Structure formats: structure tokens, C-alpha cells
Amino acid sequence: MSQQSAASKPSLQGVRIKARKGAVKAHAKHEPTVFRDQLYKYLEAVPEADFDAVTNKLIQAGSNLELLKYADPLFEAILIGGLIQPGGGYIDDGAPVCPFTVFNAKEPAEVDDIRKYVEVLNKLIRRYKYLQKPLEESALPTILQYIHKWSPAQKDKLGITIGLLMSQGLASASCLQSLAKDHLLKNDVSIDVITLIFRAYLVDQSMDHLSATLKRGGVKDLLVFFPPNKREGKFLEEHFKAAGLNQVAEWYAKKQYAVVKEGIVKDLTELCEREEPPEQIIAAIKSRQEASPIPDTELIQCIWQGLMASVDWSARPDQIEGLALREVGKYAPILEPFCKGPKTEVALINVVQVYCYEDTRIIKAFPQILKVLYNKDCISDQAIIYWYQKGSKPQGRQHFLKSTEALVKFLQEQEDDDSDDE
């Protein structure tokens, strides 16, 4: 027994014992500065304007340094030239500015110049795809929440950089939510940075593209980036128009119109279903229009949609056309006060055209519906003729033009007779 106990116990050879995740994280708290210093060594010898050489050095660093573990320090060094300490500002340990950083771009900041720095990040992230998530979920939100700490020139460079990163799909718009913090809303800091980001984004992409990016990033309303006392559509539109970004102002206005239009259609449908008198329905529409005005051409479309949504279309197929004509005649007094001119009248004809195209049960009733609207003074003969000649929508155009030939010919002859009488 004594010999057995004296013998060496078996052991596992070549087995790597993993450290616990908690211990690794705790240890990592003290290592970002070490990582930064190692990163600097790769970049120190590279000429400042040699972006290809910088890219190669960063990719080479990825083979030896733990870029995923230190993604935040990596992007902080490249974007703002150093590591951020809690509360903002650089860690004060005497370290120099990163040899390669966006803050080294020439002033005043220009998109074409900043684009070279973004291209380095693009190539680095394409090589190491795992870096994209920490960039958009951690590094950018952290940098943006301290953006008030940087000088105006640095803010410009950072705003343009983020705009280009977003336009190239390297970062999502979710990072912008850091700009909704209270301390950034003061003195228009947030909205000024948003403006820089949007201006850079729209150099390469359309407003529709930006809209989709904002939606995917969970940015539902731009007003959250304005101070509380300026959270109205008029302030937003004035701001972006003054900044030369009319497309943003127009997009927002259309978006608000959509919300208002949905409300009008819903309210109108409910009023009709309750069989309220036309006078009360007209008053309700005018009240809504005063509170949240939309263009007359948009309003007339909403009124038509709301009125038609209240109709019970469960009649027999052979009675549907007759039902449509009766309902249009019934609701014409509600439409008439809002048919204020040629543009509105043509808009009404077009919404009727599209409605008949989409509901094939009443497609043949289109000319008769126009006659009812004409007889009820909702549309004029000039509006019908203009629509026929060059104002129709593409949906079912050939069918509707052919079906209204006789009506248009009659109106033209009547117009000619009236001019002869004069």
C-alpha cells in the first residue's frame, strides 16, 4: 500500500483548462490600454495618407490581437483617436492620439475625405465580420452619447462618418437612439448631429432608402431628437429645410399626412355607419382639417375612401352596380363642399378610377359614377375632359378611357355648343 501511495498519480497531459467567463471579463477590464498600445505599434510606421497600408496593418493585427474581445477600444481608437473613460473624454494615462483616426481628417470635414476612412473600416469588417455587431450595438452608441464632449469640427467628422457607415450597411440606425438622451437634447446637439448624419447618408442613397434604414433601426419619430419645447412637425420641417435637406422635410410631412389620413378615414367610416346627417359629417371633416391640415387633393381621396368603407357591399352580384350608384348619390353632398377646384376634382376622379379597378364588381359602373358626381356638382366637365386626355391613372387606363368615350364626347359637344351660343 505504501508503494502505491508513493507512486505518482496519473494526470492529463496537453489539456487546456478554460478560465471561467466571469474571471476573464473581470481581468479584461484592465486590459484595453494594453490592447491600444499594441494596436498603435501596428499603425505607427504607416504614412498618414496611405489608407491601403493602414487597412493591411489592421487586418494583420487581427491575426495576432483579440479584435472581438476589444472591439470597443478598437473602434474608439479609429473613430475618435483614443479610449473613452466613464463620463466621456479620453482616458488620461499620457497615451498619444491613435496614429490613424477619423479625427485626423482635414478640416472643414468633407464627405469625400471621410469616405477614405470609412472604406478602411469597410474592408476591415468585411475581413472580420464579427466586428460589425459590436460596432453598431456598443461602440457607436457609446461614442454618440458623449458627442457633446467633442469640438464642432470633430462632431462634423464623426457625424459624416456615421452617416456613411449607415448608408453602406455597416451600422444600423439603432445607434442613433443614444442621441435621444436628455443631456444631448439641450442646445440642439442631437438634431444637429442627426442632420450631419442624414446629409452624409443622402449623398449616396435616396430618402426612401434612409426611411427604410430608420424603420429597421427602430427610429419611429424624428421629433424625439428635438428639445421637448420644439417637438412639433413645423419645427422639424423648418429645421431640415434651413439645413438644405428638403427631402427629409417632405418625407416627414408625407408620413404625417398618412397618419392624419388614416384618422380621417376611420372617423368618417364610423360617422357614416352611425348614419349621422351630412352637415355633421362635413363639420367633423372641416374640424379635423383645421387641426391637422393636409392638401385638398389628399383630403378628397380620404373622404371617398371613408365613405365607401362604410357601404355594405353584400348585395347580389346583379345589384352591386345599382347599389354603388345609389351610395355615391347619397354621399355626394358630403363630397361636394371639398371639391374646390380642377386639381381636387381630377383627384376625385382618379380615386374613383382606382377604387373601381380594385373592386371589379363595380368596374363597369365607372362612367355612371362619373355622371352622378357630375350631376351633383362634385366634378366639372372640364375636369372629366382633362382626366380623359392626360390626367388618368395607369390602373386599368385603357378600359376606363374606352368606357367613358361616349360621356366625354357628349361633354365636349355640349362645351362646343355653349361656346357657339356665346
GROMACS .gro file of C-alpha atoms in nm:
model
  422
    1MET     CA    1   0.000   0.000   0.000
    2SER     CA    2   0.281   0.238   0.086
    3GLN     CA    3   0.440   0.174  -0.253
    4GLN     CA    4   0.111   0.252  -0.431
    5SER     CA    5   0.065   0.576  -0.241
    6ALA     CA    6   0.421   0.676  -0.318
    7ALA     CA    7   0.366   0.625  -0.692
    8SER     CA    8   0.286   0.939  -0.891
    9LYS     CA    9  -0.082   0.990  -0.965
   10PRO     CA   10  -0.199   0.997  -1.329
   11SER     CA   11  -0.251   1.342  -1.482
   12LEU     CA   12  -0.399   1.476  -1.808
   13GLN     CA   13  -0.133   1.593  -2.047
   14GLY     CA   14  -0.193   1.864  -2.310
   15VAL     CA   15  -0.535   1.962  -2.175
   16ARG     CA   16  -0.612   2.333  -2.177
   17ILE     CA   17  -0.820   2.434  -1.877
   18LYS     CA   18  -1.052   2.720  -1.966
   19ALA     CA   19  -1.082   3.012  -1.730
   20ARG     CA   20  -1.434   3.093  -1.616
   21LYS     CA   21  -1.608   3.362  -1.821
   22GLY     CA   22  -1.658   3.583  -1.516
   23ALA     CA   23  -1.287   3.570  -1.436
   24VAL     CA   24  -1.196   3.651  -1.797
   25LYS     CA   25  -1.432   3.951  -1.802
   26ALA     CA   26  -1.302   4.080  -1.471
   27HIS     CA   27  -0.945   4.052  -1.594
   28ALA     CA   28  -1.033   4.216  -1.927
   29LYS     CA   29  -1.138   4.536  -1.752
   30HIS     CA   30  -0.772   4.623  -1.702
   31GLU     CA   31  -0.651   4.533  -2.049
   32PRO     CA   32  -0.796   4.783  -2.304
   33THR     CA   33  -0.496   5.014  -2.262
   34VAL     CA   34  -0.260   4.723  -2.328
   35PHE     CA   35  -0.458   4.637  -2.643
   36ARG     CA   36  -0.449   5.004  -2.751
   37ASP     CA   37  -0.072   5.021  -2.714
   38GLN     CA   38  -0.029   4.702  -2.915
   39LEU     CA   39  -0.261   4.838  -3.186
   40TYR     CA   40  -0.060   5.161  -3.206
   41LYS     CA   41   0.256   4.964  -3.277
   42TYR     CA   42   0.099   4.826  -3.593
   43LEU     CA   43  -0.001   5.172  -3.714
   44GLU     CA   44   0.292   5.391  -3.605
   45ALA     CA   45   0.512   5.328  -3.906
   46VAL     CA   46   0.235   5.369  -4.166
   47PRO     CA   47   0.230   5.700  -4.361
   48GLU     CA   48  -0.075   5.907  -4.262
   49ALA     CA   49  -0.239   5.917  -4.606
   50ASP     CA   50  -0.164   5.556  -4.706
   51PHE     CA   51  -0.509   5.408  -4.645
   52ASP     CA   52  -0.430   5.078  -4.817
   53ALA     CA   53  -0.130   5.025  -4.590
   54VAL     CA   54  -0.344   5.105  -4.284
   55THR     CA   55  -0.602   4.851  -4.397
   56ASN     CA   56  -0.336   4.584  -4.440
   57LYS     CA   57  -0.189   4.658  -4.097
   58LEU     CA   58  -0.528   4.637  -3.926
   59ILE     CA   59  -0.607   4.307  -4.098
   60GLN     CA   60  -0.262   4.183  -3.995
   61ALA     CA   61  -0.333   4.295  -3.637
   62GLY     CA   62  -0.648   4.085  -3.643
   63SER     CA   63  -0.436   3.773  -3.676
   64ASN     CA   64  -0.248   3.846  -3.353
   65LEU     CA   65  -0.475   4.065  -3.139
   66GLU     CA   66  -0.817   3.972  -2.998
   67LEU     CA   67  -1.024   4.216  -3.201
   68LEU     CA   68  -1.359   4.075  -3.097
   69LYS     CA   69  -1.273   4.095  -2.727
   70TYR     CA   70  -1.152   4.452  -2.769
   71ALA     CA   71  -1.388   4.571  -3.043
   72ASP     CA   72  -1.491   4.882  -2.846
   73PRO     CA   73  -1.133   5.001  -2.785
   74LEU     CA   74  -1.052   4.926  -3.150
   75PHE     CA   75  -1.334   5.144  -3.285
   76GLU     CA   76  -1.281   5.415  -3.025
   77ALA     CA   77  -0.917   5.442  -3.133
   78ILE     CA   78  -1.005   5.458  -3.503
   79LEU     CA   79  -1.308   5.686  -3.474
   80ILE     CA   80  -1.204   5.933  -3.203
   81GLY     CA   81  -0.832   5.869  -3.158
   82GLY     CA   82  -0.832   5.719  -2.808
   83LEU     CA   83  -1.017   5.529  -2.537
   84ILE     CA   84  -1.324   5.677  -2.365
   85GLN     CA   85  -1.340   5.686  -1.989
   86PRO     CA   86  -1.671   5.671  -1.797
   87GLY     CA   87  -1.846   6.007  -1.823
   88GLY     CA   88  -1.681   6.089  -2.156
   89GLY     CA   89  -1.342   6.225  -2.250
   90TYR     CA   90  -1.022   6.031  -2.308
   91ILE     CA   91  -0.856   5.803  -2.055
   92ASP     CA   92  -0.585   6.025  -1.910
   93ASP     CA   93  -0.282   5.798  -1.898
   94GLY     CA   94  -0.048   6.001  -2.116
   95ALA     CA   95  -0.108   5.793  -2.431
   96PRO     CA   96  -0.081   5.976  -2.765
   97VAL     CA   97  -0.363   6.005  -3.017
   98CYS     CA   98  -0.407   5.699  -3.239
   99PRO     CA   99  -0.180   5.728  -3.547
  100PHE     CA  100  -0.485   5.655  -3.766
  101THR     CA  101  -0.814   5.815  -3.666
  102VAL     CA  102  -1.108   5.987  -3.831
  103PHE     CA  103  -1.027   6.294  -3.621
  104ASN     CA  104  -0.709   6.336  -3.831
  105ALA     CA  105  -0.920   6.410  -4.142
  106LYS     CA  106  -0.869   6.756  -4.286
  107GLU     CA  107  -1.089   7.047  -4.190
  108PRO     CA  108  -1.350   7.152  -4.275
  109ALA     CA  109  -1.478   6.795  -4.294
  110GLU     CA  110  -1.581   6.675  -4.639
  111VAL     CA  111  -1.765   6.359  -4.736
  112ASP     CA  112  -1.510   6.256  -5.000
  113ASP     CA  113  -1.225   6.280  -4.750
  114ILE     CA  114  -1.408   6.097  -4.468
  115ARG     CA  115  -1.511   5.828  -4.718
  116LYS     CA  116  -1.147   5.709  -4.731
  117TYR     CA  117  -1.151   5.640  -4.357
  118VAL     CA  118  -1.486   5.463  -4.381
  119GLU     CA  119  -1.352   5.246  -4.662
  120VAL     CA  120  -1.078   5.122  -4.427
  121LEU     CA  121  -1.346   5.022  -4.175
  122ASN     CA  122  -1.549   4.862  -4.454
  123LYS     CA  123  -1.257   4.641  -4.561
  124LEU     CA  124  -1.172   4.553  -4.201
  125ILE     CA  125  -1.531   4.450  -4.123
  126ARG     CA  126  -1.559   4.251  -4.446
  127ARG     CA  127  -1.248   4.061  -4.338
  128TYR     CA  128  -1.366   4.016  -3.978
  129LYS     CA  129  -1.746   4.006  -3.999
  130TYR     CA  130  -1.781   3.959  -3.624
  131LEU     CA  131  -1.679   4.324  -3.575
  132GLN     CA  132  -1.998   4.467  -3.725
  133LYS     CA  133  -2.225   4.377  -3.434
  134PRO     CA  134  -2.014   4.541  -3.160
  135LEU     CA  135  -1.967   4.847  -3.385
  136GLU     CA  136  -2.340   4.917  -3.418
  137GLU     CA  137  -2.457   4.784  -3.082
  138SER     CA  138  -2.184   4.905  -2.848
  139ALA     CA  139  -1.910   5.128  -2.991
  140LEU     CA  140  -2.125   5.379  -3.182
  141PRO     CA  141  -2.395   5.420  -2.912
  142THR     CA  142  -2.121   5.483  -2.652
  143ILE     CA  143  -1.942   5.739  -2.870
  144LEU     CA  144  -2.268   5.916  -2.961
  145GLN     CA  145  -2.380   5.958  -2.602
  146TYR     CA  146  -2.063   6.158  -2.537
  147ILE     CA  147  -2.062   6.350  -2.864
  148HIS     CA  148  -2.116   6.680  -2.679
  149LYS     CA  149  -1.762   6.639  -2.543
  150TRP     CA  150  -1.600   6.689  -2.883
  151SER     CA  151  -1.526   7.012  -3.070
  152PRO     CA  152  -1.757   7.128  -3.356
  153ALA     CA  153  -1.502   7.010  -3.615
  154GLN     CA  154  -1.480   6.669  -3.450
  155LYS     CA  155  -1.859   6.643  -3.436
  156ASP     CA  156  -1.871   6.712  -3.809
  157LYS     CA  157  -1.622   6.435  -3.883
  158LEU     CA  158  -1.797   6.188  -3.657
  159GLY     CA  159  -2.144   6.271  -3.796
  160ILE     CA  160  -2.031   6.227  -4.157
  161THR     CA  161  -1.855   5.900  -4.068
  162ILE     CA  162  -2.167   5.754  -3.906
  163GLY     CA  163  -2.382   5.867  -4.199
  164LEU     CA  164  -2.153   5.686  -4.444
  165LEU     CA  165  -2.132   5.375  -4.223
  166MET     CA  166  -2.512   5.360  -4.218
  167SER     CA  167  -2.552   5.424  -4.591
  168GLN     CA  168  -2.311   5.137  -4.666
  169GLY     CA  169  -2.495   4.899  -4.433
  170LEU     CA  170  -2.206   4.877  -4.185
  171ALA     CA  171  -2.417   5.015  -3.899
  172SER     CA  172  -2.789   5.021  -3.827
  173ALA     CA  173  -2.990   5.327  -3.728
  174SER     CA  174  -3.044   5.178  -3.381
  175CYS     CA  175  -2.723   5.350  -3.269
  176LEU     CA  176  -2.897   5.688  -3.317
  177GLN     CA  177  -3.120   5.621  -3.018
  178SER     CA  178  -2.832   5.728  -2.792
  179LEU     CA  179  -2.891   6.081  -2.923
  180ALA     CA  180  -3.234   6.090  -2.757
  181LYS     CA  181  -3.076   6.124  -2.412
  182ASP     CA  182  -3.179   6.437  -2.221
  183HIS     CA  183  -2.831   6.589  -2.191
  184LEU     CA  184  -2.793   6.584  -2.571
  185LEU     CA  185  -3.127   6.745  -2.647
  186LYS     CA  186  -3.013   7.075  -2.496
  187ASN     CA  187  -2.882   7.337  -2.737
  188ASP     CA  188  -2.995   7.124  -3.035
  189VAL     CA  189  -2.689   6.895  -3.008
  190SER     CA  190  -2.884   6.582  -3.103
  191ILE     CA  191  -3.068   6.724  -3.402
  192ASP     CA  192  -2.753   6.894  -3.535
  193VAL     CA  193  -2.569   6.559  -3.529
  194ILE     CA  194  -2.869   6.384  -3.688
  195THR     CA  195  -2.861   6.647  -3.963
  196LEU     CA  196  -2.492   6.578  -4.031
  197ILE     CA  197  -2.560   6.204  -4.043
  198PHE     CA  198  -2.855   6.241  -4.280
  199ARG     CA  199  -2.669   6.479  -4.511
  200ALA     CA  200  -2.382   6.232  -4.550
  201TYR     CA  201  -2.622   5.938  -4.591
  202LEU     CA  202  -2.818   6.110  -4.868
  203VAL     CA  203  -2.504   6.172  -5.074
  204ASP     CA  204  -2.512   5.805  -5.180
  205GLN     CA  205  -2.867   5.691  -5.103
  206SER     CA  206  -3.226   5.806  -5.157
  207MET     CA  207  -3.469   5.932  -4.894
  208ASP     CA  208  -3.671   5.610  -4.933
  209HIS     CA  209  -3.355   5.413  -4.853
  210LEU     CA  210  -3.293   5.626  -4.544
  211SER     CA  211  -3.656   5.584  -4.439
  212ALA     CA  212  -3.625   5.204  -4.457
  213THR     CA  213  -3.299   5.216  -4.258
  214LEU     CA  214  -3.461   5.426  -3.985
  215LYS     CA  215  -3.756   5.187  -3.967
  216ARG     CA  216  -3.532   4.880  -3.936
  217GLY     CA  217  -3.331   5.058  -3.666
  218GLY     CA  218  -3.641   5.127  -3.457
  219VAL     CA  219  -3.631   5.506  -3.509
  220LYS     CA  220  -4.003   5.576  -3.527
  221ASP     CA  221  -4.020   5.953  -3.485
  222LEU     CA  222  -3.753   6.215  -3.553
  223LEU     CA  223  -3.916   6.452  -3.305
  224VAL     CA  224  -3.752   6.261  -3.016
  225PHE     CA  225  -3.423   6.424  -3.121
  226PHE     CA  226  -3.568   6.773  -3.071
  227PRO     CA  227  -3.589   6.953  -2.735
  228PRO     CA  228  -3.929   6.899  -2.567
  229ASN     CA  229  -4.042   7.256  -2.646
  230LYS     CA  230  -3.981   7.201  -3.021
  231ARG     CA  231  -4.148   6.864  -3.074
  232GLU     CA  232  -4.386   6.977  -3.345
  233GLY     CA  233  -4.389   6.899  -3.715
  234LYS     CA  234  -4.346   7.265  -3.812
  235PHE     CA  235  -4.015   7.292  -3.620
  236LEU     CA  236  -3.886   6.973  -3.782
  237GLU     CA  237  -3.976   7.087  -4.132
  238GLU     CA  238  -3.828   7.432  -4.077
  239HIS     CA  239  -3.505   7.284  -3.941
  240PHE     CA  240  -3.439   7.045  -4.230
  241LYS     CA  241  -3.540   7.299  -4.494
  242ALA     CA  242  -3.299   7.551  -4.342
  243ALA     CA  243  -3.029   7.279  -4.347
  244GLY     CA  244  -3.089   7.220  -4.720
  245LEU     CA  245  -3.245   6.877  -4.665
  246ASN     CA  246  -3.584   6.942  -4.822
  247GLN     CA  247  -3.629   6.572  -4.896
  248VAL     CA  248  -3.628   6.494  -4.522
  249ALA     CA  249  -3.886   6.766  -4.452
  250GLU     CA  250  -4.109   6.645  -4.738
  251TRP     CA  251  -4.076   6.281  -4.631
  252TYR     CA  252  -4.177   6.367  -4.276
  253ALA     CA  253  -4.474   6.573  -4.397
  254LYS     CA  254  -4.596   6.281  -4.612
  255LYS     CA  255  -4.551   6.044  -4.320
  256GLN     CA  256  -4.763   6.272  -4.102
  257TYR     CA  257  -5.022   6.300  -4.381
  258ALA     CA  258  -5.050   5.922  -4.380
  259VAL     CA  259  -5.128   5.921  -4.006
  260VAL     CA  260  -5.382   6.203  -4.045
  261LYS     CA  261  -5.542   6.033  -4.347
  262GLU     CA  262  -5.588   5.708  -4.157
  263GLY     CA  263  -5.761   5.901  -3.881
  264ILE     CA  264  -5.993   6.080  -4.125
  265VAL     CA  265  -6.092   5.757  -4.300
  266LYS     CA  266  -6.158   5.584  -3.967
  267ASP     CA  267  -6.365   5.871  -3.824
  268LEU     CA  268  -6.562   5.916  -4.145
  269THR     CA  269  -6.645   5.545  -4.166
  270GLU     CA  270  -6.773   5.547  -3.808
  271LEU     CA  271  -6.985   5.861  -3.866
  272CYS     CA  272  -7.145   5.709  -4.177
  273GLU     CA  273  -7.212   5.379  -4.005
  274ARG     CA  274  -7.393   5.570  -3.730
  275GLU     CA  275  -7.589   5.745  -4.008
  276GLU     CA  276  -7.503   6.093  -3.888
  277PRO     CA  277  -7.650   6.376  -4.102
  278PRO     CA  278  -7.428   6.512  -4.385
  279GLU     CA  279  -7.396   6.852  -4.215
  280GLN     CA  280  -7.245   6.695  -3.904
  281ILE     CA  281  -7.005   6.479  -4.111
  282ILE     CA  282  -6.891   6.784  -4.313
  283ALA     CA  283  -6.836   6.981  -3.991
  284ALA     CA  284  -6.628   6.694  -3.844
  285ILE     CA  285  -6.408   6.678  -4.156
  286LYS     CA  286  -6.352   7.056  -4.153
  287SER     CA  287  -6.264   7.046  -3.784
  288ARG     CA  288  -6.006   6.775  -3.844
  289GLN     CA  289  -5.866   6.964  -4.142
  290GLU     CA  290  -5.819   7.277  -3.931
  291ALA     CA  291  -5.641   7.082  -3.658
  292SER     CA  292  -5.413   6.882  -3.892
  293PRO     CA  293  -5.429   7.025  -4.245
  294ILE     CA  294  -5.345   6.809  -4.545
  295PRO     CA  295  -5.357   6.904  -4.917
  296ASP     CA  296  -5.708   6.922  -5.067
  297THR     CA  297  -5.622   6.652  -5.321
  298GLU     CA  298  -5.524   6.416  -5.037
  299LEU     CA  299  -5.832   6.509  -4.834
  300ILE     CA  300  -6.080   6.429  -5.112
  301GLN     CA  301  -5.924   6.084  -5.151
  302CYS     CA  302  -5.962   6.020  -4.776
  303ILE     CA  303  -6.327   6.128  -4.784
  304TRP     CA  304  -6.405   5.892  -5.072
  305GLN     CA  305  -6.228   5.600  -4.903
  306GLY     CA  306  -6.402   5.665  -4.571
  307LEU     CA  307  -6.746   5.690  -4.735
  308MET     CA  308  -6.701   5.375  -4.940
  309ALA     CA  309  -6.565   5.181  -4.642
  310SER     CA  310  -6.898   5.232  -4.466
  311VAL     CA  311  -7.101   5.074  -4.751
  312ASP     CA  312  -7.240   4.724  -4.705
  313TRP     CA  313  -7.148   4.552  -5.033
  314SER     CA  314  -7.322   4.224  -4.951
  315ALA     CA  315  -7.589   4.266  -5.224
  316ARG     CA  316  -7.642   4.016  -5.509
  317PRO     CA  317  -7.388   4.048  -5.793
  318ASP     CA  318  -7.652   4.179  -6.034
  319GLN     CA  319  -7.747   4.452  -5.786
  320ILE     CA  320  -7.398   4.576  -5.696
  321GLU     CA  321  -7.375   4.839  -5.971
  322GLY     CA  322  -7.711   4.986  -5.876
  323LEU     CA  323  -7.607   4.989  -5.510
  324ALA     CA  324  -7.284   5.172  -5.598
  325LEU     CA  325  -7.472   5.445  -5.786
  326ARG     CA  326  -7.723   5.491  -5.503
  327GLU     CA  327  -7.448   5.518  -5.241
  328VAL     CA  328  -7.246   5.767  -5.449
  329GLY     CA  329  -7.560   5.978  -5.496
  330LYS     CA  330  -7.630   5.956  -5.124
  331TYR     CA  331  -7.280   6.067  -5.024
  332ALA     CA  332  -7.224   6.325  -5.300
  333PRO     CA  333  -7.345   6.615  -5.075
  334ILE     CA  334  -7.058   6.530  -4.838
  335LEU     CA  335  -6.803   6.530  -5.121
  336GLU     CA  336  -6.924   6.848  -5.294
  337PRO     CA  337  -6.803   7.110  -5.038
  338PHE     CA  338  -6.449   6.973  -5.063
  339CYS     CA  339  -6.427   6.973  -5.445
  340LYS     CA  340  -6.266   7.315  -5.451
  341GLY     CA  341  -6.104   7.329  -5.793
  342PRO     CA  342  -5.980   7.140  -6.102
  343LYS     CA  343  -5.694   6.962  -5.919
  344THR     CA  344  -5.925   6.834  -5.646
  345GLU     CA  345  -6.188   6.725  -5.898
  346VAL     CA  346  -5.932   6.532  -6.105
  347ALA     CA  347  -5.800   6.376  -5.784
  348LEU     CA  348  -6.153   6.260  -5.703
  349ILE     CA  349  -6.195   6.105  -6.050
  350ASN     CA  350  -5.863   5.925  -6.006
  351VAL     CA  351  -5.952   5.782  -5.667
  352VAL     CA  352  -6.282   5.658  -5.814
  353GLN     CA  353  -6.091   5.505  -6.107
  354VAL     CA  354  -5.851   5.318  -5.877
  355TYR     CA  355  -6.137   5.211  -5.649
  356CYS     CA  356  -6.334   5.065  -5.943
  357TYR     CA  357  -6.019   4.898  -6.076
  358GLU     CA  358  -5.952   4.727  -5.743
  359ASP     CA  359  -6.316   4.621  -5.692
  360THR     CA  360  -6.404   4.451  -6.021
  361ARG     CA  361  -6.768   4.414  -5.915
  362ILE     CA  362  -6.827   4.782  -5.992
  363ILE     CA  363  -6.570   4.832  -6.269
  364LYS     CA  364  -6.846   4.866  -6.532
  365ALA     CA  365  -7.026   5.130  -6.326
  366PHE     CA  366  -6.739   5.380  -6.357
  367PRO     CA  367  -6.895   5.602  -6.631
  368GLN     CA  368  -7.229   5.609  -6.443
  369ILE     CA  369  -7.050   5.707  -6.119
  370LEU     CA  370  -6.886   5.997  -6.302
  371LYS     CA  371  -7.229   6.105  -6.430
  372VAL     CA  372  -7.370   6.102  -6.077
  373LEU     CA  373  -7.077   6.309  -5.947
  374TYR     CA  374  -7.113   6.547  -6.243
  375ASN     CA  375  -7.486   6.594  -6.185
  376LYS     CA  376  -7.427   6.655  -5.814
  377ASP     CA  377  -7.168   6.930  -5.892
  378CYS     CA  378  -6.877   6.734  -5.745
  379ILE     CA  379  -6.682   6.734  -6.071
  380SER     CA  380  -6.697   6.961  -6.376
  381ASP     CA  381  -6.699   6.875  -6.744
  382GLN     CA  382  -6.350   7.032  -6.777
  383ALA     CA  383  -6.217   6.801  -6.506
  384ILE     CA  384  -6.360   6.492  -6.681
  385ILE     CA  385  -6.219   6.600  -7.018
  386TYR     CA  386  -5.877   6.678  -6.867
  387TRP     CA  387  -5.874   6.340  -6.689
  388TYR     CA  388  -5.963   6.168  -7.017
  389GLN     CA  389  -5.695   6.346  -7.219
  390LYS     CA  390  -5.395   6.333  -6.985
  391GLY     CA  391  -5.485   6.300  -6.618
  392SER     CA  392  -5.583   5.934  -6.573
  393LYS     CA  393  -5.403   5.681  -6.356
  394PRO     CA  394  -5.229   5.379  -6.515
  395GLN     CA  395  -5.453   5.127  -6.333
  396GLY     CA  396  -5.693   4.994  -6.599
  397ARG     CA  397  -5.640   5.309  -6.805
  398GLN     CA  398  -5.737   5.166  -7.146
  399HIS     CA  399  -6.057   5.011  -7.013
  400PHE     CA  400  -6.170   5.327  -6.834
  401LEU     CA  401  -6.086   5.558  -7.124
  402LYS     CA  402  -6.283   5.340  -7.363
  403SER     CA  403  -6.581   5.312  -7.128
  404THR     CA  404  -6.600   5.693  -7.085
  405GLU     CA  405  -6.564   5.779  -7.456
  406ALA     CA  406  -6.935   5.849  -7.502
  407LEU     CA  407  -6.956   6.063  -7.189
  408VAL     CA  408  -6.651   6.270  -7.285
  409LYS     CA  409  -6.778   6.314  -7.640
  410PHE     CA  410  -7.112   6.438  -7.507
  411LEU     CA  411  -6.941   6.685  -7.272
  412GLN     CA  412  -6.714   6.815  -7.549
  413GLU     CA  413  -7.010   6.869  -7.784
  414GLN     CA  414  -7.200   7.044  -7.507
  415GLU     CA  415  -6.899   7.267  -7.443
  416ASP     CA  416  -6.875   7.349  -7.815
  417ASP     CA  417  -7.247   7.436  -7.827
  418ASP     CA  418  -7.209   7.668  -7.530
  419SER     CA  419  -6.916   7.847  -7.694
  420ASP     CA  420  -7.115   7.885  -8.021
  421ASP     CA  421  -7.407   8.037  -7.831
  422GLU     CA  422  -7.178   8.297  -7.684
   0.00000   0.00000   0.00000
